[in-house]
Coordinates of C-alpha atoms in Angstrom, one line a residue:
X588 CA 109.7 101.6 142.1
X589 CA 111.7 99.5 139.8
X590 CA 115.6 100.0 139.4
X591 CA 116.0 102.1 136.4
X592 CA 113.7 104.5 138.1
X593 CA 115.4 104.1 141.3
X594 CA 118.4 105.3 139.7
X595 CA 116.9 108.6 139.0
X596 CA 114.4 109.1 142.0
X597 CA 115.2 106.5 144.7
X598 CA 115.3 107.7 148.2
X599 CA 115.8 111.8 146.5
X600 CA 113.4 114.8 147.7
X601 CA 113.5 118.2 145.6
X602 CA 115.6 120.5 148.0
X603 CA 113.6 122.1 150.1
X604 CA 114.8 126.1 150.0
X605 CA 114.1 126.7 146.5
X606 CA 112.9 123.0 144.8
X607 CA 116.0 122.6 143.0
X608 CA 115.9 119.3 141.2
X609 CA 119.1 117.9 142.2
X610 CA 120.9 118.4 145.9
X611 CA 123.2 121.3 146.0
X612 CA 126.4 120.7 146.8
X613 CA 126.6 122.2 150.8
X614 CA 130.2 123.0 150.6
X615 CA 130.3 123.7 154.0
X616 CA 131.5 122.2 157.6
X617 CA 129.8 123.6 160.1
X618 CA 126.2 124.7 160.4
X619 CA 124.4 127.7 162.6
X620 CA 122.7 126.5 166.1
X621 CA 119.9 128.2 167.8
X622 CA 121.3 127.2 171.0
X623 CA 123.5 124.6 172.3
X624 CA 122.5 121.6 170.2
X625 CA 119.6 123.3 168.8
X626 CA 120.2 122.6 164.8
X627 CA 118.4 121.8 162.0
X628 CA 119.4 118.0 161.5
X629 CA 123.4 118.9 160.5
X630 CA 125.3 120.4 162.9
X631 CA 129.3 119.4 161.4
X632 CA 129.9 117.7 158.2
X633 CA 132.4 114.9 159.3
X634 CA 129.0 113.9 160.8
X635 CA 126.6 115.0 158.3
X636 CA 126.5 116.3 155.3
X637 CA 122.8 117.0 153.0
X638 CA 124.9 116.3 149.7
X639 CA 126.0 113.0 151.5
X640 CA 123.1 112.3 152.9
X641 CA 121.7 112.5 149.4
X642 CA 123.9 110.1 148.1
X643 CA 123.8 107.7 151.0
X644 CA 119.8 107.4 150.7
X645 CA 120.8 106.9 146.8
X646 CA 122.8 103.7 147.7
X647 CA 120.3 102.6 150.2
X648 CA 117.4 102.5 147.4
X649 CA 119.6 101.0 144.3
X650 CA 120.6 98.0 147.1
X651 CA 117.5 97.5 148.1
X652 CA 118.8 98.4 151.6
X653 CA 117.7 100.8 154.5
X654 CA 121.2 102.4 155.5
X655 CA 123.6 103.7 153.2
X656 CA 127.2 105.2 154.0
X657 CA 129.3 107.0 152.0
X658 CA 133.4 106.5 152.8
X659 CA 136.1 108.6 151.3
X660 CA 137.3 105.3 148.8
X661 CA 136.3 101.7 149.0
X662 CA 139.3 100.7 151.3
X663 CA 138.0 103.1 154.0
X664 CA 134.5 101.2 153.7
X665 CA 135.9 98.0 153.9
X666 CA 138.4 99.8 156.8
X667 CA 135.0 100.6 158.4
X668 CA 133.7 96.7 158.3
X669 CA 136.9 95.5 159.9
X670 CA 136.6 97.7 162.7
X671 CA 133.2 95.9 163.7
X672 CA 136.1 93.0 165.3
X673 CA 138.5 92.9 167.9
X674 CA 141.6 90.7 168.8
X675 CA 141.0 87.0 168.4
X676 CA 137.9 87.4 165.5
X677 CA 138.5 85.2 162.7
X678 CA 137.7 86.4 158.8
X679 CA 136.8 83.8 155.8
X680 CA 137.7 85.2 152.6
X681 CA 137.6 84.9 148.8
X682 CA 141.4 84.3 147.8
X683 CA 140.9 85.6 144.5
X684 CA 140.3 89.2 145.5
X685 CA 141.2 92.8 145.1
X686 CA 144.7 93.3 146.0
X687 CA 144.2 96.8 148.0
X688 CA 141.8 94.4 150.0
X689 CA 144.2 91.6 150.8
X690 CA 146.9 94.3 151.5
X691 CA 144.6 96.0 153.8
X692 CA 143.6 92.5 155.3
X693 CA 147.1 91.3 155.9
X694 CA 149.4 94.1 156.4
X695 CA 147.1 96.2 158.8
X696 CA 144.0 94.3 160.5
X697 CA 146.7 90.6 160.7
X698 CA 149.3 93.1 162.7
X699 CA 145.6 94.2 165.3
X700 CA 144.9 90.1 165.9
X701 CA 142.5 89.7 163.5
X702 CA 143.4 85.9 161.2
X703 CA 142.1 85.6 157.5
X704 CA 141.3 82.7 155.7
X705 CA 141.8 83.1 152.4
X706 CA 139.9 80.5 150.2
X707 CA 138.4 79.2 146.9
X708 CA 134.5 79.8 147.4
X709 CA 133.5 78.3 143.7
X710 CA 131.9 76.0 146.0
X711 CA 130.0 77.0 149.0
X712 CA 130.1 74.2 151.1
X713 CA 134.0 74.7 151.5
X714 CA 133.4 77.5 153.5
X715 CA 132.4 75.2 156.8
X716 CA 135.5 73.8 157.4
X717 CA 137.1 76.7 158.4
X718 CA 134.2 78.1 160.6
X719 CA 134.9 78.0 164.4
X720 CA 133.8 79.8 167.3
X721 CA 135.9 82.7 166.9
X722 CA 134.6 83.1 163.0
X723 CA 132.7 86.4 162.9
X724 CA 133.0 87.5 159.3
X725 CA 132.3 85.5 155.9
X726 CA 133.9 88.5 152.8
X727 CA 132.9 87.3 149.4
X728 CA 133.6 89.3 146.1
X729 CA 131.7 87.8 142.9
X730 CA 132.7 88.6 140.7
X731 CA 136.0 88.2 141.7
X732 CA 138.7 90.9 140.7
X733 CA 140.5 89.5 138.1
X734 CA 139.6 85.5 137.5
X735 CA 135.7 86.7 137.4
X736 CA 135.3 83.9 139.9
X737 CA 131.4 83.2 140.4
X738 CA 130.3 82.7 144.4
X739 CA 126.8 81.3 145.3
X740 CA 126.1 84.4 147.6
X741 CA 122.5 82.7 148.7
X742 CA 124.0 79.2 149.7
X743 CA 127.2 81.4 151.1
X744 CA 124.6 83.1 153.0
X745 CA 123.1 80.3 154.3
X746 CA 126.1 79.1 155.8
X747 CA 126.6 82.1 157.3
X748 CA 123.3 82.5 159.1
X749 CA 123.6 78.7 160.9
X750 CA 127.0 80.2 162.6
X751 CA 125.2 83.7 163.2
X752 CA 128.2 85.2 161.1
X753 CA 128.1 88.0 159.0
X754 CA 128.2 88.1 155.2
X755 CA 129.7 91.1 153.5
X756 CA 129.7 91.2 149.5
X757 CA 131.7 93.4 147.4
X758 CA 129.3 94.2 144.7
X759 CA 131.7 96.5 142.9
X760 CA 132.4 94.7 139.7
X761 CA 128.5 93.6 139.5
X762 CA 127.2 97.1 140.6
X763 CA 123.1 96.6 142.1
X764 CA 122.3 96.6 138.3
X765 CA 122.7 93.3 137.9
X766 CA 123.1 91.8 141.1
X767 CA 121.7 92.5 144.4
X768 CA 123.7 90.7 147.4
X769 CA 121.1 92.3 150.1
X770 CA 118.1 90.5 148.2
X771 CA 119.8 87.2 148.2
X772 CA 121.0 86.9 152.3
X773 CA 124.0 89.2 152.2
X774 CA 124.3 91.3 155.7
X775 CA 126.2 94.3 154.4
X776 CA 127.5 95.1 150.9
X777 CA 130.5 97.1 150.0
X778 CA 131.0 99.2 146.6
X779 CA 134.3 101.1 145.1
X780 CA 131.8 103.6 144.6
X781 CA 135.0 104.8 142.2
X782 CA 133.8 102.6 140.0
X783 CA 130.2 102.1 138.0
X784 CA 128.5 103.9 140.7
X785 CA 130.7 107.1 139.7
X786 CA 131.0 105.8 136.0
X787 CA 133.4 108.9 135.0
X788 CA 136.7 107.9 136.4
X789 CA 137.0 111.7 137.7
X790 CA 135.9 110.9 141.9
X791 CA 137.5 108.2 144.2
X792 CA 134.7 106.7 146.9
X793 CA 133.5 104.0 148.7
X794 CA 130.1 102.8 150.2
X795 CA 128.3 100.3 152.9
X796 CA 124.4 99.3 152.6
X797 CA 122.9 97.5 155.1
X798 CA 119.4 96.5 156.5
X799 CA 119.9 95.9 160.0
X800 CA 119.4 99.3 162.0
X801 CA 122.2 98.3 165.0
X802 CA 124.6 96.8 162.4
X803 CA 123.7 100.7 160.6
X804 CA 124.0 102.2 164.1
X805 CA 127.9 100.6 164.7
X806 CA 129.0 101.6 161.3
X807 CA 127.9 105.2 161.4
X808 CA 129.6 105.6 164.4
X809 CA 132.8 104.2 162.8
X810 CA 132.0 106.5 160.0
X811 CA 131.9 109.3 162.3
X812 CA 134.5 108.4 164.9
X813 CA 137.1 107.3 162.6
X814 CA 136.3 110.2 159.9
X815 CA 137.3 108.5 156.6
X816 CA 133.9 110.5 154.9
X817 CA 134.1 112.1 151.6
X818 CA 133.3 115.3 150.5
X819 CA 130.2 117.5 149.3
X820 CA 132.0 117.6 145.5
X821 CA 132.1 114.1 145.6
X822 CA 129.3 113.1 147.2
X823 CA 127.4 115.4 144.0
X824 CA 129.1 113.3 141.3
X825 CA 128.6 109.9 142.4
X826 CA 125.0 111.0 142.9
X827 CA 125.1 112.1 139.0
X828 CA 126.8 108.9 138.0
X829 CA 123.7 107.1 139.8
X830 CA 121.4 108.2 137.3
X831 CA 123.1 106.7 134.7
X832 CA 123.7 103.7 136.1
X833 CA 120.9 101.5 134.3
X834 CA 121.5 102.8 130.8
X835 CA 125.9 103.0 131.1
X836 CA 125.5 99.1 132.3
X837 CA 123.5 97.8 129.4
X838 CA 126.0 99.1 126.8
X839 CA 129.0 97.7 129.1
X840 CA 127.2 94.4 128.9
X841 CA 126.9 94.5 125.6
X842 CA 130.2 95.5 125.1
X843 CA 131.7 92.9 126.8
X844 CA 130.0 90.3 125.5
X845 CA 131.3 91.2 122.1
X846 CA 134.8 91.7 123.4
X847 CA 134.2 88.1 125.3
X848 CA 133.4 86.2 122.1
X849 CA 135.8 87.8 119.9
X850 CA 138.4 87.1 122.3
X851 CA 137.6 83.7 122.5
X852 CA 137.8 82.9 119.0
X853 CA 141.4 84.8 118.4
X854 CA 144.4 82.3 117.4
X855 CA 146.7 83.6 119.9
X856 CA 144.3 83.7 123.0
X857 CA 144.7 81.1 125.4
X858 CA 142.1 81.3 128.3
X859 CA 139.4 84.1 128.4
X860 CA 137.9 84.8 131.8
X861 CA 133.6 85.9 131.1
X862 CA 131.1 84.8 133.4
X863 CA 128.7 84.7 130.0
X864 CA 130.9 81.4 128.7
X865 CA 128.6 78.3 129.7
X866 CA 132.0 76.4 130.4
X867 CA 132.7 79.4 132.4
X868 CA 132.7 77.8 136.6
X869 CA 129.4 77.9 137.9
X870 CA 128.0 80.1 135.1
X871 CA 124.4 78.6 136.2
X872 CA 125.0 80.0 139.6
X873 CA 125.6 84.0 137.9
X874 CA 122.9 82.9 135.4
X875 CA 120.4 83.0 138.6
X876 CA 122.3 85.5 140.7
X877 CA 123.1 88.2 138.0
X878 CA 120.7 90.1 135.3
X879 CA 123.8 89.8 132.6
X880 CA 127.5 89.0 132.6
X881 CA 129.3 92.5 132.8
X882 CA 131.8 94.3 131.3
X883 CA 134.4 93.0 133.1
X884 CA 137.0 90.2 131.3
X885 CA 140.4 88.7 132.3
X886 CA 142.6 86.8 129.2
X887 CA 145.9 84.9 128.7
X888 CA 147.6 84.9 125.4
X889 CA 149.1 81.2 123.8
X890 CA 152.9 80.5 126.0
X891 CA 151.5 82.4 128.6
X892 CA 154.7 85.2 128.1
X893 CA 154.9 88.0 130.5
X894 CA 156.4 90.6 127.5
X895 CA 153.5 89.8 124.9
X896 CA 151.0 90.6 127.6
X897 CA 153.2 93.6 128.5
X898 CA 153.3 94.5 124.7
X899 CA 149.6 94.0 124.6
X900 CA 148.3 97.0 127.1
X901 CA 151.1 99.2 125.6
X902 CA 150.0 99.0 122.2
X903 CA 146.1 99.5 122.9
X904 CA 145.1 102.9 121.9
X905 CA 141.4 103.5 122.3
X906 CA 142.0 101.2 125.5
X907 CA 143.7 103.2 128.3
X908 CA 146.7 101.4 130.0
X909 CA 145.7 102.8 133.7
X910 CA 144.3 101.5 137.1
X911 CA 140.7 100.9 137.9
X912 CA 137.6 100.2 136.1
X913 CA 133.8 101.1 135.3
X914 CA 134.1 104.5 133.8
X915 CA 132.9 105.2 130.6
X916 CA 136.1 105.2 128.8
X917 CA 137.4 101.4 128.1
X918 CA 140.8 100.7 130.5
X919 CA 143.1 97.7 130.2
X920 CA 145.6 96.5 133.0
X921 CA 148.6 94.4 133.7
X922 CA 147.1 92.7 137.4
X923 CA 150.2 90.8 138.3
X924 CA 152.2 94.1 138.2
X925 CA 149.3 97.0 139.2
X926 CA 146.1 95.7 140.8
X927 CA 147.3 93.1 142.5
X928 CA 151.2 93.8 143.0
X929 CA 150.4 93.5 147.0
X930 CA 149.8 89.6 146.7
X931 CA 152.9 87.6 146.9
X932 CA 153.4 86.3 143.4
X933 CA 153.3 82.4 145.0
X934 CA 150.1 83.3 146.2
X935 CA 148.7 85.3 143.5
X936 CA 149.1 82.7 141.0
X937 CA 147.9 79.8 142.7
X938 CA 144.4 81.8 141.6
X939 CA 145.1 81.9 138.5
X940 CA 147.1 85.7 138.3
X941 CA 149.6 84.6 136.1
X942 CA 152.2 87.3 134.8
X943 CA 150.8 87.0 131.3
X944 CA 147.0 87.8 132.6
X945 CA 145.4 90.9 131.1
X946 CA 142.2 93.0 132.4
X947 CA 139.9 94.6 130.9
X948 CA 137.9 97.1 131.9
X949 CA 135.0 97.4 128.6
X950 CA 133.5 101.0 128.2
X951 CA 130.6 102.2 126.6
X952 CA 132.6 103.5 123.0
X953 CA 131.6 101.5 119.7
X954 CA 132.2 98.1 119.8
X955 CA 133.6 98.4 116.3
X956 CA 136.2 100.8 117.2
X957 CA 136.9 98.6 120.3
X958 CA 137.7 94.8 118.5
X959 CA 139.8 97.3 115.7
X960 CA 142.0 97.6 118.4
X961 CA 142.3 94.7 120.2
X962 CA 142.8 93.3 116.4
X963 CA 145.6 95.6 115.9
X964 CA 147.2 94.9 119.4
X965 CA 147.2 91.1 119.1
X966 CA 148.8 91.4 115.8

């Protein structure tokens, strides 16, 4: 089955009672036994849920994976992944990441005995010299949330199987439409499902997909001990996002390609941040590891000055000033002051985060109507 089917039919059944087409929401959290035990698969929703379990075989089958889990928001999934070490484990990560993740990283699993690394990744082979025997977890984002920083996730991978240490991708700004982590060596990958899975900006989620049945085992019982699961209502509409997935990703693609180029060209634009550029770092690497470039894009505007960017996002219109990203509707952000306000600003901008760096998050609206605005932002 090839992925834009998948999106529509991977890992679904019709529902058995009546054959409805798409899973009914069981809004329910407790289910009727026989006897002690004696149940027909569910038996309390924290555990199990059909609507979830829906969803969860969705993931599985777009990732190319066997497992699927699905968290109430992405920071519970990656909570979940954490919770696979104890005192003393040592985590490599990217440094230009999600801020939520850092924060998570730093201010909760750091205080538990758990030491980060936090380090560029543009080239694998930098990864080794901070591998030791205590190093149990390589976490790589690519593309990197904002500065679209590309990571060779097969050589990344390699490294990681010669020190038997696992390899966790956040997939979220790539979504498995244009790259598939699993395929290419990954052990685990990690989606704001909140994002492009959901597509609509109207559910907040997060999901695991794995391969390995006792890595599956560990994390549904972390999913299940530690409860962080979301809901029938939400499980429904990430499922119905899915089946958009193919078709919403080509026009954001599009989109941002356009948005890319014209931005590239304006007078009063310094850098632009595309994975599509050829002088973009190691654009051959996402040329090979990605089916196109996303609709993702990071700029600075000439003097780098904190009040024009801030003047930017306020005078957008069709783009919303406003957290997150990947719903239909195009978004732009400040990072140094929302996404990534967590990061020290010493630290942040050693990656690039500068106070004048805007994000934005390219929808699926006429491109037309999108570069008229931008047009009459920057002027």
């Amino acid at each position: 089955m090839k992925f834009n089917t998948k999106t529509i039919h991977g890992g679904q059944e019709h529902e058995v009672a009546y054959g409805a087409v798409m899973p009914p929401i069981y809004q329910t959290s407790t289910y009727a036994q026989t006897t002690p035990g004696g149940h027909k698969g569910y038996e309390y929703s924290r555990s199990q849920n059909p609507t979830r379990h829906a969803l969860e075989k969705a993931f599985a089958s777009i990732e190319n994976g066997d497992y699927g889990l699905a968290f109430g928001s992405g920071l519970a999934a990656i909570d979940a992944v954490m919770k696979l070490l104890k005192p003393g484990d040592e985590v490599i990560s990217t440094n230009d990441l999600y801020g939520g993740s850092y924060r998570l990283f730093t201010k909760i699993f750091e205080g538990f005995g758990i030491k980060f690394h936090f380090i560029g990744m543009q080239n694998a082979a930098n990864i080794e010299k901070y591998i030791n025997k205590n190093t149990k977890l390589i976490w790589v984002e690519t593309p990197t949330n904002p500065m679209m920083t590309i990571i060779d996730i097969k050589a990344t991978s390699v490294i990681a199987k010669k020190h038997n240490i696992l390899l966790a991708v956040d997939n979220t700004f790539a979504t498995p439409y244009l790259q598939q982590p699993l395929e290419l060596g990954a052990d685990l990958v990690m989606h704001s499902a909140t994002k492009y899975l959901g597509g609509h900006s109207d559910v907040v989620m997060g999901a695991l997909i794995v391969k390995d049945k006792s890595l599956a085992d560990k994390l549904y019982f972390i999913q299940n001990a530690s409860g962080a699961i979301c809901g029938p209502q939400d499980s429904f509409l990430v499922l119905r996002g899915i089946k958009t997935l193919h078709i919403r990703m080509q026009r954001h693609c599009e989109n941002g390609k356009a948005v890319a180029l014209f931005l590239k060209k304006h007078p009063k634009i310094e850098n632009v941040y595309w994975p599509g550029f050829e002088d973009h770092p190691n654009h051959d690497i996402a040329k090979s590891q990605m089916k196109d470039f996303g609709g993702m894009i990071s700029f600075t505007t000439k003097g780098n000055n904190y009040k024009d960017a801030i003047k930017i996002v306020e005078n957008l219109e069709i783009f919303t000033l406003a957290e997150s990203l990947g719903g239909v509707e195009s978004l732009s952000g400040h990072p140094a002051s929302m996404t990534h306000a967590s990061i020290p600003k010493e630290e942040r901008e050693k990656t690039g985060v500068v106070d004048s760096l805007i994000r934005l998050s390219v929808g699926i609206e006429d491109i037309d109507d999108l570069i008229t605005d931008l047009k009459q932002a920057l002027k």
